[in-house]
């Protein structure tokens, strides 16, 4: 396995990108597809995108003419989350028609075994296929079934990408094939400056300390309950502590906590810049940690649970670029937040931002293109033999 690819493309490509989740519903996989599409277009490639739902307001510059909807999304529980997917024969037929209508050089399918747009597009593919695996569920029932019942679909994949070593372990363990590790990408500069039209990032001097949680608070694996359980201890030291929760589904919150609901990208970036500490208390099933990476790029002090992907993002357990606590431990979270508030912005946050630069699209995008180049070179060699 390699984490860096040397392959070089010698001409612009026609690339089809497939996302199984609705692009107009916020999510990590959706942002990766849109971010990759923006990078590819900027590098001179012709990109077409298939996904359920419609385009979001912030589609990273993707023109509507380059997007096709696989159908209206349904909220389906998957991998400990609620996924906005397009199911049924009509959605599958739309996906297959899209594949037939676009003569792409390469099809890049995200979460290829999710029975939304991805799986029917994969089974209909004629072009070489690159598949990105995002899941980190060690005992995924869906992947166990897929590994046997869908072996024919898996065999259509020319190259697999895993977004982290954790995700790669799942692919190898369940599907019996390898995948190169290419991490998720991020436009780091977008998190370091105030976007036009965003809410003010200026807070008054002496404002109460502010903690920020981003994510689906109604999902237990996101760990919001761990953060809330730590509040009594935190408020003994900081009675005026403010907690902002941005994301769907947390329900009722205690006094001093504000539920902001879903927020757009500009608002999210402004919230990260105004927070005194970003908290990622997740307890399970995280393959990467894009929200943590966004916080690191923003320069806000971070507190994260000790999930392996989080520790990896922070530079390792020996000297992490943030405060790390044992997952599921409210007392440990409270101690980590207290340390982060006392330390404030400084060398640790500067190191976190430097680490985030490794995941900028200017670094990650060429790695993806390297995988494309290797696949196309191998296919060309097979055709010549």
Protein backbone atom coordinates (compact mmCIF):
# COMPACT_ATOMS: atom_id res chain seq x y z
CA UNK A 1 0.00 0.00 0.00
CA UNK A 2 1.13 3.51 -0.81
CA UNK A 3 -0.18 6.82 0.42
CA UNK A 4 1.35 8.84 -2.43
CA UNK A 5 1.01 8.11 -6.13
CA UNK A 6 3.60 9.04 -8.79
CA UNK A 7 1.33 8.57 -11.83
CA UNK A 8 1.15 11.43 -14.32
CA UNK A 9 -1.70 12.27 -16.70
CA UNK A 10 -0.71 13.47 -20.15
CA UNK A 11 -4.07 14.88 -21.32
CA UNK A 12 -7.28 16.32 -19.87
CA UNK A 13 -9.85 13.72 -18.88
CA UNK A 14 -13.60 13.38 -18.98
CA UNK A 15 -14.40 12.26 -15.42
CA UNK A 16 -17.72 11.10 -14.01
CA UNK A 17 -18.13 11.55 -10.24
CA UNK A 18 -20.87 9.67 -8.41
CA UNK A 19 -22.05 10.45 -4.88
CA UNK A 20 -24.65 8.22 -3.18
CA UNK A 21 -25.84 11.00 -0.86
CA UNK A 22 -27.84 14.13 -1.72
CA UNK A 23 -25.47 17.02 -2.38
CA UNK A 24 -27.93 19.56 -0.98
CA UNK A 25 -27.86 17.84 2.44
CA UNK A 26 -24.67 18.75 4.36
CA UNK A 27 -22.25 15.86 4.79
CA UNK A 28 -18.61 14.91 4.58
CA UNK A 29 -18.83 12.67 1.51
CA UNK A 30 -20.88 15.29 -0.32
CA UNK A 31 -18.28 17.99 0.41
CA UNK A 32 -15.53 15.69 -0.82
CA UNK A 33 -17.27 15.09 -4.14
CA UNK A 34 -17.90 18.81 -4.66
CA UNK A 35 -14.37 19.72 -3.59
CA UNK A 36 -12.84 17.12 -5.90
CA UNK A 37 -15.02 18.32 -8.77
CA UNK A 38 -13.76 21.87 -8.20
CA UNK A 39 -10.13 20.72 -8.14
CA UNK A 40 -10.52 18.65 -11.31
CA UNK A 41 -12.19 21.50 -13.19
CA UNK A 42 -9.44 23.85 -12.05
CA UNK A 43 -6.87 21.37 -13.39
CA UNK A 44 -8.51 21.43 -16.82
CA UNK A 45 -10.58 18.25 -16.70
CA UNK A 46 -14.19 17.90 -17.87
CA UNK A 47 -16.35 16.79 -14.92
CA UNK A 48 -19.89 15.44 -14.70
CA UNK A 49 -21.56 14.66 -11.35
CA UNK A 50 -24.39 12.26 -10.45
CA UNK A 51 -26.05 12.33 -7.01
CA UNK A 52 -29.50 12.29 -5.42
CA UNK A 53 -31.35 15.52 -4.72
CA UNK A 54 -30.23 18.87 -6.10
CA UNK A 55 -27.26 21.20 -5.95
CA UNK A 56 -26.63 23.18 -2.75
CA UNK A 57 -26.32 26.96 -2.77
CA UNK A 58 -22.57 26.55 -2.30
CA UNK A 59 -21.75 23.95 -4.96
CA UNK A 60 -18.06 24.95 -5.20
CA UNK A 61 -18.77 26.52 -8.58
CA UNK A 62 -20.28 23.40 -10.15
CA UNK A 63 -22.60 24.48 -12.95
CA UNK A 64 -26.11 22.93 -13.03
CA UNK A 65 -25.44 21.68 -16.57
CA UNK A 66 -22.70 19.41 -15.18
CA UNK A 67 -25.00 17.86 -12.56
CA UNK A 68 -27.64 15.15 -12.89
CA UNK A 69 -30.00 14.15 -10.08
CA UNK A 70 -30.51 10.45 -9.43
CA UNK A 71 -33.87 11.25 -7.84
CA UNK A 72 -35.42 12.57 -4.65
CA UNK A 73 -33.54 11.41 -1.54
CA UNK A 74 -34.98 9.35 1.28
CA UNK A 75 -33.60 9.45 4.83
CA UNK A 76 -32.28 5.95 5.53
CA UNK A 77 -30.31 4.80 8.58
CA UNK A 78 -26.83 3.64 7.53
CA UNK A 79 -23.49 3.29 9.37
CA UNK A 80 -24.92 4.79 12.56
CA UNK A 81 -26.18 7.83 10.68
CA UNK A 82 -29.16 8.93 8.61
CA UNK A 83 -28.16 9.02 4.95
CA UNK A 84 -30.06 10.94 2.22
CA UNK A 85 -30.07 8.33 -0.55
CA UNK A 86 -32.10 7.64 -3.71
CA UNK A 87 -33.49 4.11 -3.66
CA UNK A 88 -35.69 2.01 -5.90
CA UNK A 89 -35.86 1.00 -9.57
CA UNK A 90 -36.44 4.52 -10.91
CA UNK A 91 -33.33 5.91 -9.19
CA UNK A 92 -31.29 2.92 -10.36
CA UNK A 93 -32.52 3.40 -13.93
CA UNK A 94 -31.60 7.10 -13.83
CA UNK A 95 -28.09 6.17 -12.68
CA UNK A 96 -27.64 3.60 -15.43
CA UNK A 97 -28.93 6.03 -18.09
CA UNK A 98 -26.49 8.67 -16.86
CA UNK A 99 -23.59 6.24 -17.23
CA UNK A 100 -24.71 5.31 -20.75
CA UNK A 101 -25.15 8.95 -21.78
CA UNK A 102 -21.69 10.15 -20.72
CA UNK A 103 -18.66 8.82 -22.56
CA UNK A 104 -16.21 9.41 -19.71
CA UNK A 105 -12.59 8.33 -19.63
CA UNK A 106 -12.94 7.30 -15.99
CA UNK A 107 -15.76 6.85 -13.48
CA UNK A 108 -15.01 7.77 -9.85
CA UNK A 109 -17.65 6.32 -7.53
CA UNK A 110 -17.81 7.27 -3.85
CA UNK A 111 -19.10 4.62 -1.43
CA UNK A 112 -19.58 2.23 -4.37
CA UNK A 113 -21.62 -0.38 -2.53
CA UNK A 114 -24.27 1.97 -1.16
CA UNK A 115 -27.47 1.07 -3.06
CA UNK A 116 -28.20 4.65 -4.05
CA UNK A 117 -26.67 6.23 -7.18
CA UNK A 118 -23.32 4.52 -6.60
CA UNK A 119 -24.07 0.81 -6.94
CA UNK A 120 -26.15 0.96 -10.16
CA UNK A 121 -23.60 3.34 -11.70
CA UNK A 122 -20.82 0.91 -10.80
CA UNK A 123 -22.59 -2.11 -12.28
CA UNK A 124 -23.35 -0.19 -15.50
CA UNK A 125 -19.81 1.16 -15.93
CA UNK A 126 -17.92 0.63 -19.17
CA UNK A 127 -15.04 2.97 -18.42
CA UNK A 128 -12.32 2.24 -15.83
CA UNK A 129 -13.60 2.68 -12.27
CA UNK A 130 -11.95 4.25 -9.24
CA UNK A 131 -13.90 3.80 -6.00
CA UNK A 132 -13.45 5.75 -2.77
CA UNK A 133 -14.41 4.06 0.49
CA UNK A 134 -15.29 6.38 3.37
CA UNK A 135 -16.80 3.98 5.89
CA UNK A 136 -15.18 3.03 9.19
CA UNK A 137 -17.66 0.49 10.54
CA UNK A 138 -15.55 -2.54 11.58
CA UNK A 139 -18.51 -4.94 11.61
CA UNK A 140 -20.65 -3.41 8.87
CA UNK A 141 -23.46 -5.84 8.00
CA UNK A 142 -23.88 -4.12 4.64
CA UNK A 143 -20.23 -4.63 3.75
CA UNK A 144 -20.27 -8.26 4.91
CA UNK A 145 -23.20 -8.90 2.58
CA UNK A 146 -21.56 -6.89 -0.18
CA UNK A 147 -18.36 -8.84 0.09
CA UNK A 148 -20.14 -12.05 -0.94
CA UNK A 149 -23.38 -11.17 -2.74
CA UNK A 150 -21.90 -8.26 -4.69
CA UNK A 151 -18.53 -9.73 -5.61
CA UNK A 152 -19.28 -9.07 -9.28
CA UNK A 153 -19.72 -5.36 -8.59
CA UNK A 154 -16.54 -5.25 -6.54
CA UNK A 155 -14.66 -6.87 -9.41
CA UNK A 156 -15.59 -3.93 -11.65
CA UNK A 157 -13.46 -1.61 -9.51
CA UNK A 158 -10.05 -1.02 -11.08
CA UNK A 159 -8.59 0.84 -8.08
CA UNK A 160 -9.82 1.49 -4.56
CA UNK A 161 -9.11 4.58 -2.48
CA UNK A 162 -9.55 4.61 1.30
CA UNK A 163 -9.67 7.98 3.04
CA UNK A 164 -7.63 6.74 6.02
CA UNK A 165 -5.83 3.64 7.31
CA UNK A 166 -8.96 2.92 9.37
CA UNK A 167 -11.12 2.93 6.25
CA UNK A 168 -8.56 0.77 4.43
CA UNK A 169 -8.73 -1.87 7.17
CA UNK A 170 -12.48 -2.10 6.63
CA UNK A 171 -12.05 -2.51 2.86
CA UNK A 172 -9.40 -5.21 3.23
CA UNK A 173 -11.27 -7.03 5.97
CA UNK A 174 -14.70 -7.08 4.34
CA UNK A 175 -14.01 -7.00 0.61
CA UNK A 176 -10.75 -8.91 0.43
CA UNK A 177 -9.00 -6.31 -1.71
CA UNK A 178 -6.52 -3.53 -1.05
CA UNK A 179 -6.97 0.21 -1.39
CA UNK A 180 -4.48 3.04 -1.55
CA UNK A 181 -4.84 5.62 1.21
CA UNK A 182 -5.60 9.08 -0.15
CA UNK A 183 -7.03 11.37 2.53
CA UNK A 184 -9.95 13.73 2.24
CA UNK A 185 -9.17 17.16 0.85
CA UNK A 186 -9.93 20.67 2.05
CA UNK A 187 -9.61 24.22 0.74
CA UNK A 188 -7.47 25.31 3.69
CA UNK A 189 -7.32 28.98 2.71
CA UNK A 190 -11.12 29.20 2.79
CA UNK A 191 -10.98 28.55 6.53
CA UNK A 192 -8.29 31.10 7.24
CA UNK A 193 -10.04 34.21 5.92
CA UNK A 194 -13.50 35.71 6.28
CA UNK A 195 -15.64 34.98 3.21
CA UNK A 196 -17.63 37.80 1.69
CA UNK A 197 -21.06 38.08 3.22
CA UNK A 198 -20.33 35.83 6.19
CA UNK A 199 -21.45 36.71 9.70
CA UNK A 200 -19.07 38.88 11.68
CA UNK A 201 -16.12 37.07 13.21
CA UNK A 202 -15.46 39.86 15.71
CA UNK A 203 -16.38 39.20 19.34
CA UNK A 204 -16.19 41.85 22.05
CA UNK A 205 -13.25 41.85 24.44
CA UNK A 206 -14.09 39.94 27.61
CA UNK A 207 -16.81 37.85 25.96
CA UNK A 208 -17.54 34.56 27.75
CA UNK A 209 -15.59 31.53 26.57
CA UNK A 210 -17.29 29.78 23.66
CA UNK A 211 -17.23 26.08 22.81
CA UNK A 212 -18.37 24.86 19.40
CA UNK A 213 -19.78 21.48 18.40
CA UNK A 214 -20.44 20.73 14.72
CA UNK A 215 -22.38 17.69 13.62
CA UNK A 216 -25.55 15.65 13.85
CA UNK A 217 -26.19 15.97 17.56
CA UNK A 218 -28.97 13.40 17.51
CA UNK A 219 -26.52 10.62 16.57
CA UNK A 220 -24.99 9.08 19.66
CA UNK A 221 -21.67 8.35 17.95
CA UNK A 222 -21.08 12.10 17.52
CA UNK A 223 -20.65 12.36 21.30
CA UNK A 224 -22.72 15.45 22.07
CA UNK A 225 -23.99 13.68 25.20
CA UNK A 226 -20.38 13.39 26.40
CA UNK A 227 -19.88 17.13 25.97
CA UNK A 228 -23.12 17.93 27.78
CA UNK A 229 -22.17 15.59 30.64
CA UNK A 230 -18.92 17.53 31.04
CA UNK A 231 -20.66 20.91 31.40
CA UNK A 232 -21.23 20.88 35.20
CA UNK A 233 -17.50 20.46 35.81
CA UNK A 234 -16.64 23.08 33.18
CA UNK A 235 -19.11 25.60 34.57
CA UNK A 236 -17.61 25.39 38.02
CA UNK A 237 -14.50 27.01 36.55
CA UNK A 238 -16.29 29.03 33.85
CA UNK A 239 -19.84 29.90 35.00
CA UNK A 240 -20.51 31.98 31.88
CA UNK A 241 -19.32 29.31 29.43
CA UNK A 242 -21.24 29.37 26.13
CA UNK A 243 -21.82 26.24 24.04
CA UNK A 244 -22.92 26.46 20.40
CA UNK A 245 -24.29 23.35 18.69
CA UNK A 246 -24.49 23.57 14.89
CA UNK A 247 -26.17 20.67 13.16
CA UNK A 248 -29.46 18.79 13.01
CA UNK A 249 -31.23 16.81 15.65
CA UNK A 250 -29.80 17.52 19.12
CA UNK A 251 -33.22 18.11 20.70
CA UNK A 252 -33.53 20.07 23.94
CA UNK A 253 -30.29 21.50 25.32
CA UNK A 254 -29.45 22.70 28.84
CA UNK A 255 -29.20 26.37 29.79
CA UNK A 256 -26.20 28.12 28.30
CA UNK A 257 -26.29 25.98 25.14
CA UNK A 258 -27.63 27.26 21.84
CA UNK A 259 -28.92 25.03 19.06
CA UNK A 260 -28.15 26.76 15.76
CA UNK A 261 -29.51 23.96 13.57
CA UNK A 262 -28.10 23.41 10.10
CA UNK A 263 -25.74 26.17 8.99
CA UNK A 264 -24.28 26.98 5.57
CA UNK A 265 -20.57 26.87 4.77
CA UNK A 266 -19.93 30.59 5.32
CA UNK A 267 -21.66 30.53 8.70
CA UNK A 268 -19.76 27.40 9.71
CA UNK A 269 -16.43 29.04 8.90
CA UNK A 270 -17.38 32.16 10.85
CA UNK A 271 -18.39 30.04 13.85
CA UNK A 272 -15.04 28.27 13.78
CA UNK A 273 -13.20 31.59 13.79
CA UNK A 274 -15.22 32.95 16.74
CA UNK A 275 -14.97 29.83 18.91
CA UNK A 276 -12.47 29.66 21.75
CA UNK A 277 -12.39 25.85 21.58
CA UNK A 278 -13.74 23.39 19.03
CA UNK A 279 -14.81 20.07 20.55
CA UNK A 280 -14.94 16.78 18.60
CA UNK A 281 -16.23 14.29 21.21
CA UNK A 282 -17.08 11.52 18.73
CA UNK A 283 -17.16 8.01 20.17
CA UNK A 284 -17.14 5.61 17.18
CA UNK A 285 -17.29 4.98 13.42
CA UNK A 286 -15.26 7.93 12.16
CA UNK A 287 -12.96 7.10 9.26
CA UNK A 288 -11.34 10.52 8.93
CA UNK A 289 -12.66 13.57 10.81
CA UNK A 290 -13.22 16.35 8.29
CA UNK A 291 -14.84 18.66 10.87
CA UNK A 292 -11.72 18.35 13.01
CA UNK A 293 -9.56 19.19 10.00
CA UNK A 294 -11.72 22.25 9.27
CA UNK A 295 -11.21 23.44 12.83
CA UNK A 296 -7.45 22.91 12.58
CA UNK A 297 -7.38 24.94 9.37
CA UNK A 298 -9.32 27.72 11.10
CA UNK A 299 -6.73 28.15 13.83
CA UNK A 300 -9.12 27.44 16.70
CA UNK A 301 -7.82 25.33 19.62
CA UNK A 302 -9.21 21.82 19.30
CA UNK A 303 -10.26 19.15 21.78
CA UNK A 304 -10.81 15.69 20.31
CA UNK A 305 -11.54 12.18 21.48
CA UNK A 306 -8.82 9.60 21.00
CA UNK A 307 -10.32 7.92 17.94
CA UNK A 308 -7.35 6.79 15.80
CA UNK A 309 -8.24 8.97 12.77
CA UNK A 310 -8.45 12.04 15.01
CA UNK A 311 -5.11 11.32 16.66
CA UNK A 312 -3.56 10.81 13.22
CA UNK A 313 -4.88 14.17 11.99
CA UNK A 314 -3.42 15.87 15.06
CA UNK A 315 0.04 14.52 14.32
CA UNK A 316 0.16 11.48 16.61
CA UNK A 317 -0.33 10.65 20.27
CA UNK A 318 3.17 11.65 21.40
CA UNK A 319 2.70 15.38 20.83
CA UNK A 320 -0.74 16.12 19.36
CA UNK A 321 -1.58 19.54 17.92
CA UNK A 322 -4.63 19.68 20.18
CA UNK A 323 -5.97 18.35 23.46
CA UNK A 324 -6.93 14.66 23.31
CA UNK A 325 -9.12 12.79 25.81
CA UNK A 326 -10.35 9.23 26.20
CA UNK A 327 -13.49 8.75 24.12
CA UNK A 328 -16.71 8.68 26.13
CA UNK A 329 -15.09 10.26 29.22
CA UNK A 330 -16.82 13.50 30.34
CA UNK A 331 -14.21 14.18 33.04
CA UNK A 332 -11.42 13.80 30.52
CA UNK A 333 -13.23 16.10 28.10
CA UNK A 334 -13.66 18.74 30.81
CA UNK A 335 -9.96 18.58 31.68
CA UNK A 336 -8.99 18.86 28.01
CA UNK A 337 -11.26 21.87 27.44
CA UNK A 338 -9.89 23.56 30.58
CA UNK A 339 -6.34 23.05 29.28
CA UNK A 340 -7.26 24.36 25.83
CA UNK A 341 -8.92 27.49 27.26
CA UNK A 342 -5.88 28.18 29.42
CA UNK A 343 -3.49 27.70 26.50
CA UNK A 344 -5.49 29.66 23.92
CA UNK A 345 -4.17 30.27 20.43
CA UNK A 346 -0.44 29.79 20.08
CA UNK A 347 2.18 27.34 18.90
CA UNK A 348 -0.16 24.36 19.14
CA UNK A 349 -2.82 25.94 16.94
CA UNK A 350 -0.14 27.11 14.50
CA UNK A 351 1.10 23.53 14.28
CA UNK A 352 -2.46 22.29 13.74
CA UNK A 353 -2.92 24.69 10.84
CA UNK A 354 0.41 23.58 9.36
CA UNK A 355 -0.75 19.95 9.60
CA UNK A 356 -4.00 20.90 7.88
CA UNK A 357 -2.02 22.19 4.90
CA UNK A 358 -1.09 18.58 4.14
CA UNK A 359 -4.73 17.98 3.26
CA UNK A 360 -5.23 20.98 1.01
CA UNK A 361 -6.65 20.12 -2.40
CA UNK A 362 -3.38 21.33 -3.94
CA UNK A 363 -1.77 18.30 -2.23
CA UNK A 364 -4.57 15.73 -2.17
CA UNK A 365 -5.91 16.44 -5.67
CA UNK A 366 -2.70 15.40 -7.45
CA UNK A 367 -2.71 12.16 -5.43
CA UNK A 368 -6.17 11.35 -6.81
CA UNK A 369 -4.95 12.18 -10.32
CA UNK A 370 -2.04 9.82 -9.72
CA UNK A 371 -4.49 6.99 -9.04
CA UNK A 372 -6.37 7.90 -12.23
CA UNK A 373 -3.11 7.82 -14.20
CA UNK A 374 -2.15 4.40 -12.85
CA UNK A 375 -5.57 2.95 -13.71
CA UNK A 376 -5.59 4.36 -17.24
CA UNK A 377 -2.02 3.23 -17.87
CA UNK A 378 -2.87 -0.30 -16.74
CA UNK A 379 -6.01 -0.41 -18.89
CA UNK A 380 -4.04 0.86 -21.88
CA UNK A 381 -1.40 -1.82 -21.37
CA UNK A 382 -4.09 -4.52 -21.15
CA UNK A 383 -5.63 -3.27 -24.40
CA UNK A 384 -2.27 -3.40 -26.17
CA UNK A 385 -1.45 -6.94 -25.04
